[in-house]
Amino acid sequence: MSGQGSGGNVIAALCNIFIPGLGQLVQGRILSALLFFVICVVGYALWWLIIPAIIAAIAHLWSIIDAAKFRARV
C-alpha cells in the first residue's frame, strides 16, 4: 500500500464497515484489529445498556476512519 488514500486503504475501510477490525487485519495491524473487534462486539452485545452501544458505534466509526487514514511507516 502506497499511503493514505491508496486503494488498499479504501478496501480496508470497506472491510471495516461489515466487520470492525477486519480492515486493520487486512493492513497487517493485528493488535488494533483485535482491539476494535472486541470493543465493538462487547458494546453491541450490551446494546440494552445504551452507553456501551454508543461507545461501540463510536469505535466502529473510528475503526473505519483509522483504516482509511492509515499510513505505513517505512
PDB file of N, CA, C and O in Angstrom:
ATOM      1  N   MET A   1       0.836  -1.177   0.000  1.00  0.00           N
ATOM      2  CA  MET A   1       0.000   0.000   0.000  1.00  0.00           C
ATOM      3  C   MET A   1       0.881   1.241   0.000  1.00  0.00           C
ATOM      4  O   MET A   1       1.806   1.329   0.783  1.00  0.00           O
ATOM      5  N   SER A   2       0.566   2.174  -0.832  1.00  0.00           N
ATOM      6  CA  SER A   2       1.440   3.318  -1.005  1.00  0.00           C
ATOM      7  C   SER A   2       1.202   4.441  -0.003  1.00  0.00           C
ATOM      8  O   SER A   2       2.035   5.293   0.169  1.00  0.00           O
ATOM      9  N   GLY A   3       0.071   4.486   0.653  1.00  0.00           N
ATOM     10  CA  GLY A   3      -0.157   5.526   1.652  1.00  0.00           C
ATOM     11  C   GLY A   3      -1.611   5.894   1.742  1.00  0.00           C
ATOM     12  O   GLY A   3      -2.478   5.218   1.207  1.00  0.00           O
ATOM     13  N   GLN A   4      -1.870   6.982   2.450  1.00  0.00           N
ATOM     14  CA  GLN A   4      -3.235   7.429   2.666  1.00  0.00           C
ATOM     15  C   GLN A   4      -3.937   7.671   1.343  1.00  0.00           C
ATOM     16  O   GLN A   4      -3.385   8.271   0.439  1.00  0.00           O
ATOM     17  N   GLY A   5      -5.163   7.176   1.228  1.00  0.00           N
ATOM     18  CA  GLY A   5      -5.933   7.354   0.016  1.00  0.00           C
ATOM     19  C   GLY A   5      -5.661   6.294  -1.032  1.00  0.00           C
ATOM     20  O   GLY A   5      -6.244   6.318  -2.098  1.00  0.00           O
ATOM     21  N   SER A   6      -4.784   5.360  -0.729  1.00  0.00           N
ATOM     22  CA  SER A   6      -4.481   4.317  -1.697  1.00  0.00           C
ATOM     23  C   SER A   6      -5.648   3.344  -1.783  1.00  0.00           C
ATOM     24  O   SER A   6      -6.525   3.320  -0.929  1.00  0.00           O
ATOM     25  N   GLY A   7      -5.635   2.519  -2.808  1.00  0.00           N
ATOM     26  CA  GLY A   7      -6.693   1.530  -2.990  1.00  0.00           C
ATOM     27  C   GLY A   7      -6.770   0.555  -1.835  1.00  0.00           C
ATOM     28  O   GLY A   7      -7.852   0.108  -1.468  1.00  0.00           O
ATOM     29  N   GLY A   8      -5.630   0.210  -1.249  1.00  0.00           N
ATOM     30  CA  GLY A   8      -5.616  -0.693  -0.105  1.00  0.00           C
ATOM     31  C   GLY A   8      -6.336  -0.123   1.094  1.00  0.00           C
ATOM     32  O   GLY A   8      -7.009  -0.846   1.831  1.00  0.00           O
ATOM     33  N   ASN A   9      -6.192   1.177   1.310  1.00  0.00           N
ATOM     34  CA  ASN A   9      -6.885   1.813   2.428  1.00  0.00           C
ATOM     35  C   ASN A   9      -8.391   1.866   2.199  1.00  0.00           C
ATOM     36  O   ASN A   9      -9.162   1.737   3.132  1.00  0.00           O
ATOM     37  N   VAL A  10      -8.786   2.053   0.959  1.00  0.00           N
ATOM     38  CA  VAL A  10     -10.215   2.066   0.643  1.00  0.00           C
ATOM     39  C   VAL A  10     -10.810   0.685   0.882  1.00  0.00           C
ATOM     40  O   VAL A  10     -11.882   0.550   1.482  1.00  0.00           O
ATOM     41  N   ILE A  11     -10.115  -0.348   0.458  1.00  0.00           N
ATOM     42  CA  ILE A  11     -10.583  -1.718   0.683  1.00  0.00           C
ATOM     43  C   ILE A  11     -10.651  -2.016   2.177  1.00  0.00           C
ATOM     44  O   ILE A  11     -11.611  -2.614   2.659  1.00  0.00           O
ATOM     45  N   ALA A  12      -9.648  -1.586   2.925  1.00  0.00           N
ATOM     46  CA  ALA A  12      -9.636  -1.804   4.367  1.00  0.00           C
ATOM     47  C   ALA A  12     -10.802  -1.079   5.040  1.00  0.00           C
ATOM     48  O   ALA A  12     -11.443  -1.636   5.945  1.00  0.00           O
ATOM     49  N   ALA A  13     -11.090   0.133   4.620  1.00  0.00           N
ATOM     50  CA  ALA A  13     -12.217   0.872   5.195  1.00  0.00           C
ATOM     51  C   ALA A  13     -13.536   0.184   4.863  1.00  0.00           C
ATOM     52  O   ALA A  13     -14.426   0.088   5.721  1.00  0.00           O
ATOM     53  N   LEU A  14     -13.669  -0.315   3.659  1.00  0.00           N
ATOM     54  CA  LEU A  14     -14.883  -1.043   3.284  1.00  0.00           C
ATOM     55  C   LEU A  14     -15.030  -2.332   4.089  1.00  0.00           C
ATOM     56  O   LEU A  14     -16.141  -2.713   4.458  1.00  0.00           O
ATOM     57  N   CYS A  15     -13.930  -3.003   4.356  1.00  0.00           N
ATOM     58  CA  CYS A  15     -13.975  -4.214   5.191  1.00  0.00           C
ATOM     59  C   CYS A  15     -14.474  -3.880   6.595  1.00  0.00           C
ATOM     60  O   CYS A  15     -15.227  -4.651   7.190  1.00  0.00           O
ATOM     61  N   ASN A  16     -14.063  -2.730   7.110  1.00  0.00           N
ATOM     62  CA  ASN A  16     -14.466  -2.332   8.458  1.00  0.00           C
ATOM     63  C   ASN A  16     -15.945  -1.997   8.560  1.00  0.00           C
ATOM     64  O   ASN A  16     -16.506  -2.043   9.647  1.00  0.00           O
ATOM     65  N   ILE A  17     -16.562  -1.648   7.459  1.00  0.00           N
ATOM     66  CA  ILE A  17     -17.992  -1.370   7.502  1.00  0.00           C
ATOM     67  C   ILE A  17     -18.752  -2.629   7.904  1.00  0.00           C
ATOM     68  O   ILE A  17     -19.695  -2.575   8.680  1.00  0.00           O
ATOM     69  N   PHE A  18     -18.311  -3.769   7.405  1.00  0.00           N
ATOM     70  CA  PHE A  18     -19.018  -5.018   7.669  1.00  0.00           C
ATOM     71  C   PHE A  18     -18.583  -5.687   8.962  1.00  0.00           C
ATOM     72  O   PHE A  18     -19.417  -6.168   9.720  1.00  0.00           O
ATOM     73  N   ILE A  19     -17.289  -5.725   9.227  1.00  0.00           N
ATOM     74  CA  ILE A  19     -16.767  -6.326  10.456  1.00  0.00           C
ATOM     75  C   ILE A  19     -15.710  -5.382  11.027  1.00  0.00           C
ATOM     76  O   ILE A  19     -14.659  -5.192  10.411  1.00  0.00           O
ATOM     77  N   PRO A  20     -15.977  -4.789  12.192  1.00  0.00           N
ATOM     78  CA  PRO A  20     -15.000  -3.870  12.769  1.00  0.00           C
ATOM     79  C   PRO A  20     -13.674  -4.579  13.046  1.00  0.00           C
ATOM     80  O   PRO A  20     -13.642  -5.672  13.599  1.00  0.00           O
ATOM     81  N   GLY A  21     -12.580  -3.970  12.612  1.00  0.00           N
ATOM     82  CA  GLY A  21     -11.257  -4.543  12.819  1.00  0.00           C
ATOM     83  C   GLY A  21     -10.741  -5.332  11.632  1.00  0.00           C
ATOM     84  O   GLY A  21      -9.541  -5.584  11.535  1.00  0.00           O
ATOM     85  N   LEU A  22     -11.614  -5.720  10.726  1.00  0.00           N
ATOM     86  CA  LEU A  22     -11.184  -6.505   9.576  1.00  0.00           C
ATOM     87  C   LEU A  22     -10.253  -5.687   8.670  1.00  0.00           C
ATOM     88  O   LEU A  22      -9.286  -6.217   8.130  1.00  0.00           O
ATOM     89  N   GLY A  23     -10.502  -4.409   8.547  1.00  0.00           N
ATOM     90  CA  GLY A  23      -9.631  -3.556   7.737  1.00  0.00           C
ATOM     91  C   GLY A  23      -8.231  -3.459   8.308  1.00  0.00           C
ATOM     92  O   GLY A  23      -7.246  -3.491   7.580  1.00  0.00           O
ATOM     93  N   GLN A  24      -8.137  -3.345   9.629  1.00  0.00           N
ATOM     94  CA  GLN A  24      -6.827  -3.306  10.261  1.00  0.00           C
ATOM     95  C   GLN A  24      -6.120  -4.646  10.075  1.00  0.00           C
ATOM     96  O   GLN A  24      -4.908  -4.690   9.883  1.00  0.00           O
ATOM     97  N   LEU A  25      -6.867  -5.734  10.108  1.00  0.00           N
ATOM     98  CA  LEU A  25      -6.283  -7.050   9.888  1.00  0.00           C
ATOM     99  C   LEU A  25      -5.762  -7.174   8.459  1.00  0.00           C
ATOM    100  O   LEU A  25      -4.678  -7.714   8.235  1.00  0.00           O
ATOM    101  N   VAL A  26      -6.493  -6.634   7.504  1.00  0.00           N
ATOM    102  CA  VAL A  26      -6.047  -6.623   6.106  1.00  0.00           C
ATOM    103  C   VAL A  26      -4.756  -5.830   5.963  1.00  0.00           C
ATOM    104  O   VAL A  26      -3.880  -6.190   5.177  1.00  0.00           O
ATOM    105  N   GLN A  27      -4.623  -4.768   6.744  1.00  0.00           N
ATOM    106  CA  GLN A  27      -3.421  -3.941   6.694  1.00  0.00           C
ATOM    107  C   GLN A  27      -2.273  -4.537   7.495  1.00  0.00           C
ATOM    108  O   GLN A  27      -1.173  -4.010   7.468  1.00  0.00           O
ATOM    109  N   GLY A  28      -2.511  -5.619   8.218  1.00  0.00           N
ATOM    110  CA  GLY A  28      -1.465  -6.277   8.980  1.00  0.00           C
ATOM    111  C   GLY A  28      -1.301  -5.764  10.393  1.00  0.00           C
ATOM    112  O   GLY A  28      -0.310  -6.046  11.052  1.00  0.00           O
ATOM    113  N   ARG A  29      -2.273  -5.019  10.898  1.00  0.00           N
ATOM    114  CA  ARG A  29      -2.206  -4.474  12.260  1.00  0.00           C
ATOM    115  C   ARG A  29      -3.098  -5.326  13.161  1.00  0.00           C
ATOM    116  O   ARG A  29      -4.245  -5.003  13.413  1.00  0.00           O
ATOM    117  N   ILE A  30      -2.532  -6.402  13.664  1.00  0.00           N
ATOM    118  CA  ILE A  30      -3.294  -7.405  14.393  1.00  0.00           C
ATOM    119  C   ILE A  30      -3.815  -6.885  15.725  1.00  0.00           C
ATOM    120  O   ILE A  30      -4.984  -7.120  16.074  1.00  0.00           O
ATOM    121  N   LEU A  31      -3.000  -6.195  16.495  1.00  0.00           N
ATOM    122  CA  LEU A  31      -3.417  -5.724  17.816  1.00  0.00           C
ATOM    123  C   LEU A  31      -4.574  -4.728  17.721  1.00  0.00           C
ATOM    124  O   LEU A  31      -5.562  -4.841  18.451  1.00  0.00           O
ATOM    125  N   SER A  32      -4.479  -3.765  16.817  1.00  0.00           N
ATOM    126  CA  SER A  32      -5.569  -2.798  16.689  1.00  0.00           C
ATOM    127  C   SER A  32      -6.823  -3.464  16.126  1.00  0.00           C
ATOM    128  O   SER A  32      -7.938  -3.091  16.496  1.00  0.00           O
ATOM    129  N   ALA A  33      -6.656  -4.463  15.253  1.00  0.00           N
ATOM    130  CA  ALA A  33      -7.806  -5.193  14.722  1.00  0.00           C
ATOM    131  C   ALA A  33      -8.543  -5.908  15.840  1.00  0.00           C
ATOM    132  O   ALA A  33      -9.770  -5.836  15.945  1.00  0.00           O
ATOM    133  N   LEU A  34      -7.802  -6.558  16.706  1.00  0.00           N
ATOM    134  CA  LEU A  34      -8.398  -7.278  17.822  1.00  0.00           C
ATOM    135  C   LEU A  34      -9.081  -6.317  18.794  1.00  0.00           C
ATOM    136  O   LEU A  34     -10.197  -6.576  19.272  1.00  0.00           O
ATOM    137  N   LEU A  35      -8.441  -5.199  19.060  1.00  0.00           N
ATOM    138  CA  LEU A  35      -8.996  -4.206  19.969  1.00  0.00           C
ATOM    139  C   LEU A  35     -10.320  -3.646  19.450  1.00  0.00           C
ATOM    140  O   LEU A  35     -11.322  -3.615  20.174  1.00  0.00           O
ATOM    141  N   PHE A  36     -10.353  -3.221  18.197  1.00  0.00           N
ATOM    142  CA  PHE A  36     -11.593  -2.685  17.615  1.00  0.00           C
ATOM    143  C   PHE A  36     -12.691  -3.741  17.597  1.00  0.00           C
ATOM    144  O   PHE A  36     -13.850  -3.453  17.907  1.00  0.00           O
ATOM    145  N   PHE A  37     -12.343  -4.975  17.244  1.00  0.00           N
ATOM    146  CA  PHE A  37     -13.331  -6.035  17.162  1.00  0.00           C
ATOM    147  C   PHE A  37     -13.942  -6.327  18.533  1.00  0.00           C
ATOM    148  O   PHE A  37     -15.165  -6.404  18.670  1.00  0.00           O
ATOM    149  N   VAL A  38     -13.106  -6.457  19.545  1.00  0.00           N
ATOM    150  CA  VAL A  38     -13.606  -6.790  20.883  1.00  0.00           C
ATOM    151  C   VAL A  38     -14.466  -5.662  21.444  1.00  0.00           C
ATOM    152  O   VAL A  38     -15.552  -5.911  22.004  1.00  0.00           O
ATOM    153  N   ILE A  39     -14.028  -4.426  21.300  1.00  0.00           N
ATOM    154  CA  ILE A  39     -14.808  -3.286  21.805  1.00  0.00           C
ATOM    155  C   ILE A  39     -16.179  -3.242  21.135  1.00  0.00           C
ATOM    156  O   ILE A  39     -17.204  -3.061  21.800  1.00  0.00           O
ATOM    157  N   CYS A  40     -16.214  -3.427  19.831  1.00  0.00           N
ATOM    158  CA  CYS A  40     -17.484  -3.349  19.106  1.00  0.00           C
ATOM    159  C   CYS A  40     -18.396  -4.531  19.424  1.00  0.00           C
ATOM    160  O   CYS A  40     -19.595  -4.355  19.641  1.00  0.00           O
ATOM    161  N   VAL A  41     -17.854  -5.726  19.478  1.00  0.00           N
ATOM    162  CA  VAL A  41     -18.685  -6.896  19.761  1.00  0.00           C
ATOM    163  C   VAL A  41     -19.272  -6.819  21.166  1.00  0.00           C
ATOM    164  O   VAL A  41     -20.470  -7.058  21.359  1.00  0.00           O
ATOM    165  N   VAL A  42     -18.466  -6.479  22.148  1.00  0.00           N
ATOM    166  CA  VAL A  42     -18.963  -6.384  23.519  1.00  0.00           C
ATOM    167  C   VAL A  42     -19.976  -5.245  23.641  1.00  0.00           C
ATOM    168  O   VAL A  42     -21.029  -5.400  24.258  1.00  0.00           O
ATOM    169  N   GLY A  43     -19.673  -4.121  23.032  1.00  0.00           N
ATOM    170  CA  GLY A  43     -20.593  -2.988  23.102  1.00  0.00           C
ATOM    171  C   GLY A  43     -21.915  -3.264  22.425  1.00  0.00           C
ATOM    172  O   GLY A  43     -22.985  -2.928  22.954  1.00  0.00           O
ATOM    173  N   TYR A  44     -21.878  -3.896  21.252  1.00  0.00           N
ATOM    174  CA  TYR A  44     -23.120  -4.223  20.567  1.00  0.00           C
ATOM    175  C   TYR A  44     -23.875  -5.334  21.279  1.00  0.00           C
ATOM    176  O   TYR A  44     -25.102  -5.387  21.240  1.00  0.00           O
ATOM    177  N   ALA A  45     -23.172  -6.240  21.953  1.00  0.00           N
ATOM    178  CA  ALA A  45     -23.834  -7.306  22.707  1.00  0.00           C
ATOM    179  C   ALA A  45     -24.576  -6.745  23.920  1.00  0.00           C
ATOM    180  O   ALA A  45     -25.578  -7.309  24.354  1.00  0.00           O
ATOM    181  N   LEU A  46     -24.079  -5.638  24.459  1.00  0.00           N
ATOM    182  CA  LEU A  46     -24.722  -4.997  25.610  1.00  0.00           C
ATOM    183  C   LEU A  46     -25.564  -3.793  25.177  1.00  0.00           C
ATOM    184  O   LEU A  46     -25.637  -2.784  25.879  1.00  0.00           O
ATOM    185  N   TRP A  47     -26.236  -3.908  24.045  1.00  0.00           N
ATOM    186  CA  TRP A  47     -26.977  -2.791  23.459  1.00  0.00           C
ATOM    187  C   TRP A  47     -28.068  -2.253  24.382  1.00  0.00           C
ATOM    188  O   TRP A  47     -28.396  -1.074  24.340  1.00  0.00           O
ATOM    189  N   TRP A  48     -28.644  -3.097  25.239  1.00  0.00           N
ATOM    190  CA  TRP A  48     -29.745  -2.655  26.082  1.00  0.00           C
ATOM    191  C   TRP A  48     -29.286  -1.686  27.173  1.00  0.00           C
ATOM    192  O   TRP A  48     -30.112  -1.007  27.772  1.00  0.00           O
ATOM    193  N   LEU A  49     -27.990  -1.621  27.433  1.00  0.00           N
ATOM    194  CA  LEU A  49     -27.473  -0.674  28.419  1.00  0.00           C
ATOM    195  C   LEU A  49     -27.208   0.705  27.814  1.00  0.00           C
ATOM    196  O   LEU A  49     -26.808   1.622  28.519  1.00  0.00           O
ATOM    197  N   ILE A  50     -27.389   0.852  26.550  1.00  0.00           N
ATOM    198  CA  ILE A  50     -27.291   2.077  25.750  1.00  0.00           C
ATOM    199  C   ILE A  50     -25.886   2.661  25.696  1.00  0.00           C
ATOM    200  O   ILE A  50     -25.358   2.857  24.613  1.00  0.00           O
ATOM    201  N   ILE A  51     -25.248   2.939  26.817  1.00  0.00           N
ATOM    202  CA  ILE A  51     -23.913   3.553  26.815  1.00  0.00           C
ATOM    203  C   ILE A  51     -22.886   2.662  26.118  1.00  0.00           C
ATOM    204  O   ILE A  51     -22.134   3.154  25.267  1.00  0.00           O
ATOM    205  N   PRO A  52     -22.813   1.349  26.407  1.00  0.00           N
ATOM    206  CA  PRO A  52     -21.860   0.507  25.668  1.00  0.00           C
ATOM    207  C   PRO A  52     -22.142   0.472  24.165  1.00  0.00           C
ATOM    208  O   PRO A  52     -21.220   0.411  23.363  1.00  0.00           O
ATOM    209  N   ALA A  53     -23.403   0.543  23.798  1.00  0.00           N
ATOM    210  CA  ALA A  53     -23.750   0.551  22.370  1.00  0.00           C
ATOM    211  C   ALA A  53     -23.273   1.835  21.700  1.00  0.00           C
ATOM    212  O   ALA A  53     -22.795   1.812  20.558  1.00  0.00           O
ATOM    213  N   ILE A  54     -23.359   2.946  22.400  1.00  0.00           N
ATOM    214  CA  ILE A  54     -22.871   4.218  21.856  1.00  0.00           C
ATOM    215  C   ILE A  54     -21.350   4.171  21.715  1.00  0.00           C
ATOM    216  O   ILE A  54     -20.796   4.603  20.694  1.00  0.00           O
ATOM    217  N   ILE A  55     -20.681   3.633  22.730  1.00  0.00           N
ATOM    218  CA  ILE A  55     -19.218   3.506  22.674  1.00  0.00           C
ATOM    219  C   ILE A  55     -18.816   2.587  21.524  1.00  0.00           C
ATOM    220  O   ILE A  55     -17.867   2.868  20.793  1.00  0.00           O
ATOM    221  N   ALA A  56     -19.566   1.494  21.340  1.00  0.00           N
ATOM    222  CA  ALA A  56     -19.279   0.564  20.243  1.00  0.00           C
ATOM    223  C   ALA A  56     -19.487   1.229  18.886  1.00  0.00           C
ATOM    224  O   ALA A  56     -18.689   1.020  17.964  1.00  0.00           O
ATOM    225  N   ALA A  57     -20.529   2.019  18.750  1.00  0.00           N
ATOM    226  CA  ALA A  57     -20.776   2.713  17.488  1.00  0.00           C
ATOM    227  C   ALA A  57     -19.663   3.715  17.182  1.00  0.00           C
ATOM    228  O   ALA A  57     -19.212   3.831  16.038  1.00  0.00           O
ATOM    229  N   ILE A  58     -19.204   4.411  18.205  1.00  0.00           N
ATOM    230  CA  ILE A  58     -18.098   5.357  18.020  1.00  0.00           C
ATOM    231  C   ILE A  58     -16.823   4.608  17.642  1.00  0.00           C
ATOM    232  O   ILE A  58     -16.089   5.027  16.739  1.00  0.00           O
ATOM    233  N   ALA A  59     -16.559   3.489  18.309  1.00  0.00           N
ATOM    234  CA  ALA A  59     -15.379   2.685  17.984  1.00  0.00           C
ATOM    235  C   ALA A  59     -15.477   2.114  16.576  1.00  0.00           C
ATOM    236  O   ALA A  59     -14.470   2.030  15.864  1.00  0.00           O
ATOM    237  N   HIS A  60     -16.670   1.740  16.156  1.00  0.00           N
ATOM    238  CA  HIS A  60     -16.873   1.216  14.808  1.00  0.00           C
ATOM    239  C   HIS A  60     -16.541   2.293  13.761  1.00  0.00           C
ATOM    240  O   HIS A  60     -15.815   2.037  12.794  1.00  0.00           O
ATOM    241  N   LEU A  61     -17.076   3.484  13.961  1.00  0.00           N
ATOM    242  CA  LEU A  61     -16.755   4.592  13.041  1.00  0.00           C
ATOM    243  C   LEU A  61     -15.268   4.930  13.072  1.00  0.00           C
ATOM    244  O   LEU A  61     -14.667   5.216  12.030  1.00  0.00           O
ATOM    245  N   TRP A  62     -14.680   4.904  14.254  1.00  0.00           N
ATOM    246  CA  TRP A  62     -13.263   5.195  14.404  1.00  0.00           C
ATOM    247  C   TRP A  62     -12.423   4.165  13.657  1.00  0.00           C
ATOM    248  O   TRP A  62     -11.423   4.506  13.024  1.00  0.00           O
ATOM    249  N   SER A  63     -12.834   2.899  13.705  1.00  0.00           N
ATOM    250  CA  SER A  63     -12.077   1.864  13.001  1.00  0.00           C
ATOM    251  C   SER A  63     -12.122   2.068  11.491  1.00  0.00           C
ATOM    252  O   SER A  63     -11.131   1.839  10.802  1.00  0.00           O
ATOM    253  N   ILE A  64     -13.253   2.523  10.985  1.00  0.00           N
ATOM    254  CA  ILE A  64     -13.366   2.805   9.547  1.00  0.00           C
ATOM    255  C   ILE A  64     -12.448   3.956   9.157  1.00  0.00           C
ATOM    256  O   ILE A  64     -11.698   3.873   8.183  1.00  0.00           O
ATOM    257  N   ILE A  65     -12.494   5.020   9.924  1.00  0.00           N
ATOM    258  CA  ILE A  65     -11.655   6.192   9.636  1.00  0.00           C
ATOM    259  C   ILE A  65     -10.176   5.859   9.809  1.00  0.00           C
ATOM    260  O   ILE A  65      -9.340   6.276   8.996  1.00  0.00           O
ATOM    261  N   ASP A  66      -9.855   5.083  10.841  1.00  0.00           N
ATOM    262  CA  ASP A  66      -8.468   4.696  11.097  1.00  0.00           C
ATOM    263  C   ASP A  66      -7.907   3.888   9.926  1.00  0.00           C
ATOM    264  O   ASP A  66      -6.764   4.099   9.513  1.00  0.00           O
ATOM    265  N   ALA A  67      -8.684   2.976   9.398  1.00  0.00           N
ATOM    266  CA  ALA A  67      -8.227   2.161   8.271  1.00  0.00           C
ATOM    267  C   ALA A  67      -8.046   3.022   7.017  1.00  0.00           C
ATOM    268  O   ALA A  67      -7.114   2.822   6.236  1.00  0.00           O
ATOM    269  N   ALA A  68      -8.947   3.987   6.830  1.00  0.00           N
ATOM    270  CA  ALA A  68      -8.867   4.835   5.647  1.00  0.00           C
ATOM    271  C   ALA A  68      -7.678   5.790   5.686  1.00  0.00           C
ATOM    272  O   ALA A  68      -7.104   6.119   4.653  1.00  0.00           O
ATOM    273  N   LYS A  69      -7.285   6.233   6.883  1.00  0.00           N
ATOM    274  CA  LYS A  69      -6.218   7.213   7.007  1.00  0.00           C
ATOM    275  C   LYS A  69      -4.871   6.610   7.345  1.00  0.00           C
ATOM    276  O   LYS A  69      -3.905   7.338   7.541  1.00  0.00           O
ATOM    277  N   PHE A  70      -4.788   5.278   7.434  1.00  0.00           N
ATOM    278  CA  PHE A  70      -3.545   4.619   7.821  1.00  0.00           C
ATOM    279  C   PHE A  70      -2.436   4.901   6.816  1.00  0.00           C
ATOM    280  O   PHE A  70      -2.638   4.856   5.610  1.00  0.00           O
ATOM    281  N   ARG A  71      -1.274   5.218   7.346  1.00  0.00           N
ATOM    282  CA  ARG A  71      -0.096   5.458   6.509  1.00  0.00           C
ATOM    283  C   ARG A  71       1.031   4.616   7.080  1.00  0.00           C
ATOM    284  O   ARG A  71       1.470   4.845   8.205  1.00  0.00           O
ATOM    285  N   ALA A  72       1.484   3.649   6.328  1.00  0.00           N
ATOM    286  CA  ALA A  72       2.539   2.742   6.797  1.00  0.00           C
ATOM    287  C   ALA A  72       3.854   3.489   6.941  1.00  0.00           C
ATOM    288  O   ALA A  72       4.224   4.302   6.101  1.00  0.00           O
ATOM    289  N   ARG A  73       4.539   3.202   8.048  1.00  0.00           N
ATOM    290  CA  ARG A  73       5.864   3.812   8.254  1.00  0.00           C
ATOM    291  C   ARG A  73       6.892   2.972   7.554  1.00  0.00           C
ATOM    292  O   ARG A  73       6.907   1.744   7.664  1.00  0.00           O
ATOM    293  N   VAL A  74       7.784   3.630   6.894  1.00  0.00           N
ATOM    294  CA  VAL A  74       8.803   2.907   6.140  1.00  0.00           C
ATOM    295  C   VAL A  74      10.123   2.944   6.861  1.00  0.00           C
ATOM    296  O   VAL A  74      10.489   3.723   7.598  1.00  0.00           O
TER     297      VAL A  74
END
